[in-house]
PDB file of C-alpha atoms in Angstrom:
ATOM      1  CA  MET B 137     -30.303  72.837  57.715  1.00  0.00           C
ATOM      2  CA  THR B 138     -29.414  70.937  61.147  1.00  0.00           C
ATOM      3  CA  LEU B 139     -30.084  67.289  61.182  1.00  0.00           C
ATOM      4  CA  ALA B 140     -31.173  65.044  64.069  1.00  0.00           C
ATOM      5  CA  ALA B 141     -28.296  62.506  65.519  1.00  0.00           C
ATOM      6  CA  VAL B 142     -27.847  60.078  62.965  1.00  0.00           C
ATOM      7  CA  GLY B 143     -25.234  57.410  63.694  1.00  0.00           C
ATOM      8  CA  GLY B 144     -24.574  56.914  59.887  1.00  0.00           C
ATOM      9  CA  CYS B 145     -20.983  56.075  59.473  1.00  0.00           C
ATOM     10  CA  GLY B 146     -18.638  53.856  60.556  1.00  0.00           C
ATOM     11  CA  ALA B 147     -16.887  51.352  63.319  1.00  0.00           C
ATOM     12  CA  GLY B 148     -15.310  53.761  65.604  1.00  0.00           C
ATOM     13  CA  GLY B 149     -12.691  52.424  68.168  1.00  0.00           C
ATOM     14  CA  GLN B 150     -10.475  50.440  65.170  1.00  0.00           C
ATOM     15  CA  THR B 151      -6.518  50.650  65.690  1.00  0.00           C
ATOM     16  CA  ALA B 152      -4.988  54.093  66.584  1.00  0.00           C
ATOM     17  CA  ASP B 153      -2.328  55.659  65.436  1.00  0.00           C
ATOM     18  CA  THR B 154      -0.019  56.839  68.437  1.00  0.00           C
ATOM     19  CA  GLY B 155       1.418  60.312  68.802  1.00  0.00           C
ATOM     20  CA  GLN B 156       0.021  63.999  70.154  1.00  0.00           C
ATOM     21  CA  GLN B 157      -3.821  64.264  71.149  1.00  0.00           C
ATOM     22  CA  ALA B 158      -5.984  64.917  68.140  1.00  0.00           C
ATOM     23  CA  GLU B 159      -6.346  68.536  70.013  1.00  0.00           C
ATOM     24  CA  ASP B 160      -2.605  69.289  69.384  1.00  0.00           C
ATOM     25  CA  SER B 161      -3.143  69.051  65.611  1.00  0.00           C
ATOM     26  CA  ALA B 162      -4.981  72.593  65.774  1.00  0.00           C
ATOM     27  CA  ALA B 163      -1.952  73.784  66.115  1.00  0.00           C
ATOM     28  CA  LEU B 164      -1.084  72.332  62.133  1.00  0.00           C
ATOM     29  CA  LEU B 165      -4.512  73.803  60.559  1.00  0.00           C
ATOM     30  CA  PRO B 166      -4.458  75.852  57.613  1.00  0.00           C
ATOM     31  CA  VAL B 167      -4.374  79.722  58.573  1.00  0.00           C
ATOM     32  CA  ILE B 168      -7.743  80.748  57.065  1.00  0.00           C
ATOM     33  CA  LEU B 169      -8.932  84.401  57.416  1.00  0.00           C
ATOM     34  CA  ALA B 170     -11.544  85.603  59.353  1.00  0.00           C
ATOM     35  CA  GLY B 171     -14.891  85.792  57.853  1.00  0.00           C
ATOM     36  CA  THR B 172     -13.842  83.990  54.604  1.00  0.00           C
ATOM     37  CA  LYS B 173     -16.231  80.876  53.329  1.00  0.00           C
ATOM     38  CA  ALA B 174     -15.257  78.161  51.304  1.00  0.00           C
ATOM     39  CA  ASP B 175     -17.610  77.796  48.056  1.00  0.00           C
ATOM     40  CA  SER B 176     -16.329  74.389  46.681  1.00  0.00           C
ATOM     41  CA  ILE B 177     -14.385  71.458  48.354  1.00  0.00           C
ATOM     42  CA  LEU B 178     -12.110  69.079  46.256  1.00  0.00           C
ATOM     43  CA  VAL B 179     -11.507  65.835  47.643  1.00  0.00           C
ATOM     44  CA  ASP B 180      -8.729  63.492  45.720  1.00  0.00           C
ATOM     45  CA  LYS B 181      -9.090  60.312  47.388  1.00  0.00           C
ATOM     46  CA  SER B 182      -6.276  59.008  45.902  1.00  0.00           C
ATOM     47  CA  ASP B 183      -3.817  61.707  47.343  1.00  0.00           C
ATOM     48  CA  ARG B 184      -5.682  61.500  50.517  1.00  0.00           C
ATOM     49  CA  THR B 185      -6.342  65.339  50.498  1.00  0.00           C
ATOM     50  CA  LEU B 186      -9.398  67.716  50.962  1.00  0.00           C
ATOM     51  CA  ILE B 187      -8.782  71.127  49.556  1.00  0.00           C
ATOM     52  CA  LEU B 188     -11.317  74.348  50.550  1.00  0.00           C
ATOM     53  CA  TYR B 189     -11.877  76.799  47.402  1.00  0.00           C
ATOM     54  CA  LYS B 190     -13.038  80.606  47.159  1.00  0.00           C
ATOM     55  CA  ALA B 191     -13.828  81.667  43.570  1.00  0.00           C
ATOM     56  CA  ASP B 192     -11.295  79.117  42.493  1.00  0.00           C
ATOM     57  CA  GLU B 193      -8.489  80.268  44.755  1.00  0.00           C
ATOM     58  CA  GLU B 194      -7.444  77.380  47.526  1.00  0.00           C
ATOM     59  CA  ILE B 195      -7.721  78.565  51.205  1.00  0.00           C
ATOM     60  CA  ALA B 196      -6.789  75.313  52.896  1.00  0.00           C
ATOM     61  CA  ARG B 197      -5.490  71.909  52.222  1.00  0.00           C
ATOM     62  CA  TYR B 198      -6.041  68.967  54.779  1.00  0.00           C
ATOM     63  CA  THR B 199      -4.049  66.044  54.293  1.00  0.00           C
ATOM     64  CA  ASN B 200      -4.057  62.044  55.320  1.00  0.00           C
ATOM     65  CA  ILE B 201      -7.951  61.867  55.045  1.00  0.00           C
ATOM     66  CA  ARG B 202      -9.502  58.707  55.917  1.00  0.00           C
ATOM     67  CA  PHE B 203     -12.576  57.073  54.140  1.00  0.00           C
ATOM     68  CA  GLY B 204     -14.789  53.756  53.929  1.00  0.00           C
ATOM     69  CA  ASN B 205     -13.358  50.320  54.704  1.00  0.00           C
ATOM     70  CA  THR B 206     -12.964  49.894  50.771  1.00  0.00           C
ATOM     71  CA  PRO B 207     -11.584  53.343  49.863  1.00  0.00           C
ATOM     72  CA  GLN B 208     -11.384  52.320  46.056  1.00  0.00           C
ATOM     73  CA  GLY B 209     -14.049  53.113  43.789  1.00  0.00           C
ATOM     74  CA  HIS B 210     -17.163  54.677  43.567  1.00  0.00           C
ATOM     75  CA  LYS B 211     -19.682  54.142  46.362  1.00  0.00           C
ATOM     76  CA  ARG B 212     -22.733  51.666  44.445  1.00  0.00           C
ATOM     77  CA  PHE B 213     -24.796  50.708  47.281  1.00  0.00           C
ATOM     78  CA  GLU B 214     -25.830  50.264  50.843  1.00  0.00           C
ATOM     79  CA  GLY B 215     -23.209  48.414  52.891  1.00  0.00           C
ATOM     80  CA  ASP B 216     -20.345  48.733  50.226  1.00  0.00           C
ATOM     81  CA  GLU B 217     -18.175  50.582  52.621  1.00  0.00           C
ATOM     82  CA  ARG B 218     -16.950  53.015  49.682  1.00  0.00           C
ATOM     83  CA  THR B 219     -16.704  56.718  49.454  1.00  0.00           C
ATOM     84  CA  PRO B 220     -18.698  58.216  46.582  1.00  0.00           C
ATOM     85  CA  GLU B 221     -16.964  59.748  43.924  1.00  0.00           C
ATOM     86  CA  GLY B 222     -18.570  62.689  41.747  1.00  0.00           C
ATOM     87  CA  ARG B 223     -19.777  66.204  42.156  1.00  0.00           C
ATOM     88  CA  TYR B 224     -22.666  66.602  45.129  1.00  0.00           C
ATOM     89  CA  THR B 225     -23.464  69.529  47.493  1.00  0.00           C
ATOM     90  CA  ILE B 226     -22.883  70.222  51.109  1.00  0.00           C
ATOM     91  CA  ASN B 227     -26.682  69.952  52.065  1.00  0.00           C
ATOM     92  CA  GLY B 228     -27.007  69.542  55.729  1.00  0.00           C
ATOM     93  CA  ARG B 229     -25.077  70.000  59.013  1.00  0.00           C
ATOM     94  CA  ASN B 230     -25.101  67.794  62.109  1.00  0.00           C
ATOM     95  CA  PRO B 231     -23.674  69.206  65.836  1.00  0.00           C
ATOM     96  CA  GLY B 232     -25.230  66.423  67.378  1.00  0.00           C
ATOM     97  CA  SER B 233     -23.970  63.628  65.387  1.00  0.00           C
ATOM     98  CA  SER B 234     -22.219  60.546  66.526  1.00  0.00           C
ATOM     99  CA  TYR B 235     -18.747  61.892  65.683  1.00  0.00           C
ATOM    100  CA  HIS B 236     -17.137  65.053  66.186  1.00  0.00           C
ATOM    101  CA  LEU B 237     -19.259  67.310  64.021  1.00  0.00           C
ATOM    102  CA  SER B 238     -20.365  66.292  60.671  1.00  0.00           C
ATOM    103  CA  LEU B 239     -21.419  67.806  57.130  1.00  0.00           C
ATOM    104  CA  ARG B 240     -23.744  65.898  55.344  1.00  0.00           C
ATOM    105  CA  ILE B 241     -22.849  64.881  51.318  1.00  0.00           C
ATOM    106  CA  SER B 242     -25.759  64.880  48.761  1.00  0.00           C
ATOM    107  CA  TYR B 243     -25.662  61.090  47.775  1.00  0.00           C
ATOM    108  CA  PRO B 244     -26.854  59.624  46.096  1.00  0.00           C
ATOM    109  CA  ASN B 245     -28.028  61.676  43.386  1.00  0.00           C
ATOM    110  CA  ALA B 246     -30.483  60.557  40.636  1.00  0.00           C
ATOM    111  CA  ALA B 247     -27.804  58.901  38.953  1.00  0.00           C
ATOM    112  CA  ASP B 248     -26.486  56.940  41.859  1.00  0.00           C
ATOM    113  CA  ARG B 249     -30.125  56.218  42.630  1.00  0.00           C
ATOM    114  CA  SER B 250     -31.003  54.826  38.928  1.00  0.00           C
ATOM    115  CA  TYR B 251     -27.820  53.107  38.995  1.00  0.00           C
ATOM    116  CA  ALA B 252     -28.645  50.774  42.190  1.00  0.00           C
ATOM    117  CA  GLU B 253     -32.291  50.560  41.624  1.00  0.00           C
ATOM    118  CA  ALA B 254     -31.645  48.859  38.207  1.00  0.00           C
ATOM    119  CA  LYS B 255     -29.553  46.520  40.271  1.00  0.00           C
ATOM    120  CA  GLY B 256     -32.548  45.762  42.568  1.00  0.00           C
ATOM    121  CA  LYS B 257     -30.183  47.381  45.416  1.00  0.00           C
ATOM    122  CA  SER B 258     -30.084  50.470  47.677  1.00  0.00           C
ATOM    123  CA  PRO B 259     -27.589  53.112  46.774  1.00  0.00           C
ATOM    124  CA  GLY B 260     -27.467  53.793  50.984  1.00  0.00           C
ATOM    125  CA  GLY B 261     -26.960  57.198  52.016  1.00  0.00           C
ATOM    126  CA  ASP B 262     -25.694  59.392  55.119  1.00  0.00           C
ATOM    127  CA  ILE B 263     -22.506  60.149  53.747  1.00  0.00           C
ATOM    128  CA  PHE B 264     -20.847  62.836  55.778  1.00  0.00           C
ATOM    129  CA  ILE B 265     -17.557  64.679  56.239  1.00  0.00           C
ATOM    130  CA  HIS B 266     -16.711  64.220  59.924  1.00  0.00           C
ATOM    131  CA  GLY B 267     -14.485  63.981  62.784  1.00  0.00           C
ATOM    132  CA  GLN B 268     -13.662  60.803  64.910  1.00  0.00           C
ATOM    133  CA  PRO B 269     -15.995  59.012  67.147  1.00  0.00           C
ATOM    134  CA  ASN B 270     -17.544  61.038  70.278  1.00  0.00           C
ATOM    135  CA  GLY B 271     -15.603  60.280  73.443  1.00  0.00           C
ATOM    136  CA  ARG B 272     -12.882  59.108  71.559  1.00  0.00           C
ATOM    137  CA  ASP B 273      -9.443  60.454  73.010  1.00  0.00           C
ATOM    138  CA  GLY B 274      -6.384  60.548  71.484  1.00  0.00           C
ATOM    139  CA  ALA B 275      -5.017  60.952  67.882  1.00  0.00           C
ATOM    140  CA  PRO B 276      -7.316  60.657  65.095  1.00  0.00           C
ATOM    141  CA  ILE B 277      -7.613  56.498  63.620  1.00  0.00           C
ATOM    142  CA  ALA B 278      -4.770  56.004  61.592  1.00  0.00           C
ATOM    143  CA  SER B 279      -6.777  53.550  59.007  1.00  0.00           C
ATOM    144  CA  ASP B 280      -9.426  54.086  56.740  1.00  0.00           C
ATOM    145  CA  TRP B 281     -12.574  52.953  59.196  1.00  0.00           C
ATOM    146  CA  THR B 282     -16.072  54.439  58.161  1.00  0.00           C
ATOM    147  CA  ASP B 283     -19.098  53.090  56.076  1.00  0.00           C
ATOM    148  CA  GLY B 284     -18.147  55.889  53.103  1.00  0.00           C
ATOM    149  CA  CYS B 285     -17.499  59.054  54.638  1.00  0.00           C
ATOM    150  CA  ILE B 286     -14.763  61.353  54.984  1.00  0.00           C
ATOM    151  CA  ALA B 287     -13.095  61.319  58.389  1.00  0.00           C
ATOM    152  CA  LEU B 288     -10.673  63.803  59.764  1.00  0.00           C
ATOM    153  CA  SER B 289      -9.209  65.003  63.240  1.00  0.00           C
ATOM    154  CA  ASN B 290     -11.681  67.024  65.366  1.00  0.00           C
ATOM    155  CA  ALA B 291      -9.919  70.436  65.082  1.00  0.00           C
ATOM    156  CA  GLU B 292      -9.809  69.583  61.125  1.00  0.00           C
ATOM    157  CA  ILE B 293     -13.433  69.332  60.813  1.00  0.00           C
ATOM    158  CA  GLN B 294     -14.228  72.231  63.382  1.00  0.00           C
ATOM    159  CA  GLN B 295     -12.266  74.647  61.308  1.00  0.00           C
ATOM    160  CA  ILE B 296     -14.156  73.116  58.392  1.00  0.00           C
ATOM    161  CA  TRP B 297     -17.486  73.332  59.819  1.00  0.00           C
ATOM    162  CA  ASN B 298     -16.876  77.140  60.174  1.00  0.00           C
ATOM    163  CA  VAL B 299     -15.782  77.955  56.530  1.00  0.00           C
ATOM    164  CA  VAL B 300     -17.940  75.708  54.626  1.00  0.00           C
ATOM    165  CA  PRO B 301     -21.829  76.823  54.225  1.00  0.00           C
ATOM    166  CA  ASP B 302     -24.660  74.748  53.132  1.00  0.00           C
ATOM    167  CA  GLY B 303     -24.534  74.659  49.634  1.00  0.00           C
ATOM    168  CA  ALA B 304     -20.827  74.429  48.831  1.00  0.00           C
ATOM    169  CA  VAL B 305     -20.220  72.267  45.574  1.00  0.00           C
ATOM    170  CA  ILE B 306     -17.959  69.236  46.899  1.00  0.00           C
ATOM    171  CA  THR B 307     -16.359  67.162  44.018  1.00  0.00           C
ATOM    172  CA  ILE B 308     -14.700  63.816  45.096  1.00  0.00           C
ATOM    173  CA  GLN B 309     -12.593  62.382  42.638  1.00  0.00           C
ATOM    174  CA  PRO B 310     -10.484  59.057  42.676  1.00  0.00           C
TER     175      PRO B 310
END
């Protein structure tokens, strides 16, 4: 499913790391055999890794990924700037997002909605895996900067976009 343009994730334009252009990081991308598709994703927030799997075999690993401005803890409410933790699916893609490509994560699930409703709040939504803000040149933003999304370099999200189909399971662990 392709989504309409949304700007849901973060405050682009934060502090940038100095160094090579984002596109130069393409040389550092994992090698994935042509035609390979991932069926699951593991995100480890404490290790700052995103790992793609096919039939329980690792096919690619990305490091130094970025999260919401408040990276520790599970997302509970809209505006808490946390990245969710738990098991979700990739349930859409947005080639016209405010960030270089984005894959939608199925947050909130029923448990997330129930918890937020019991507290009289909204669980939020529009959580994606995405690249850097459109129009941004240079190295990827060096600190946690999203409103709860998972951010990578543009070269990394391009590769992930091509390998991860809708319906892939994503597990985000603390």
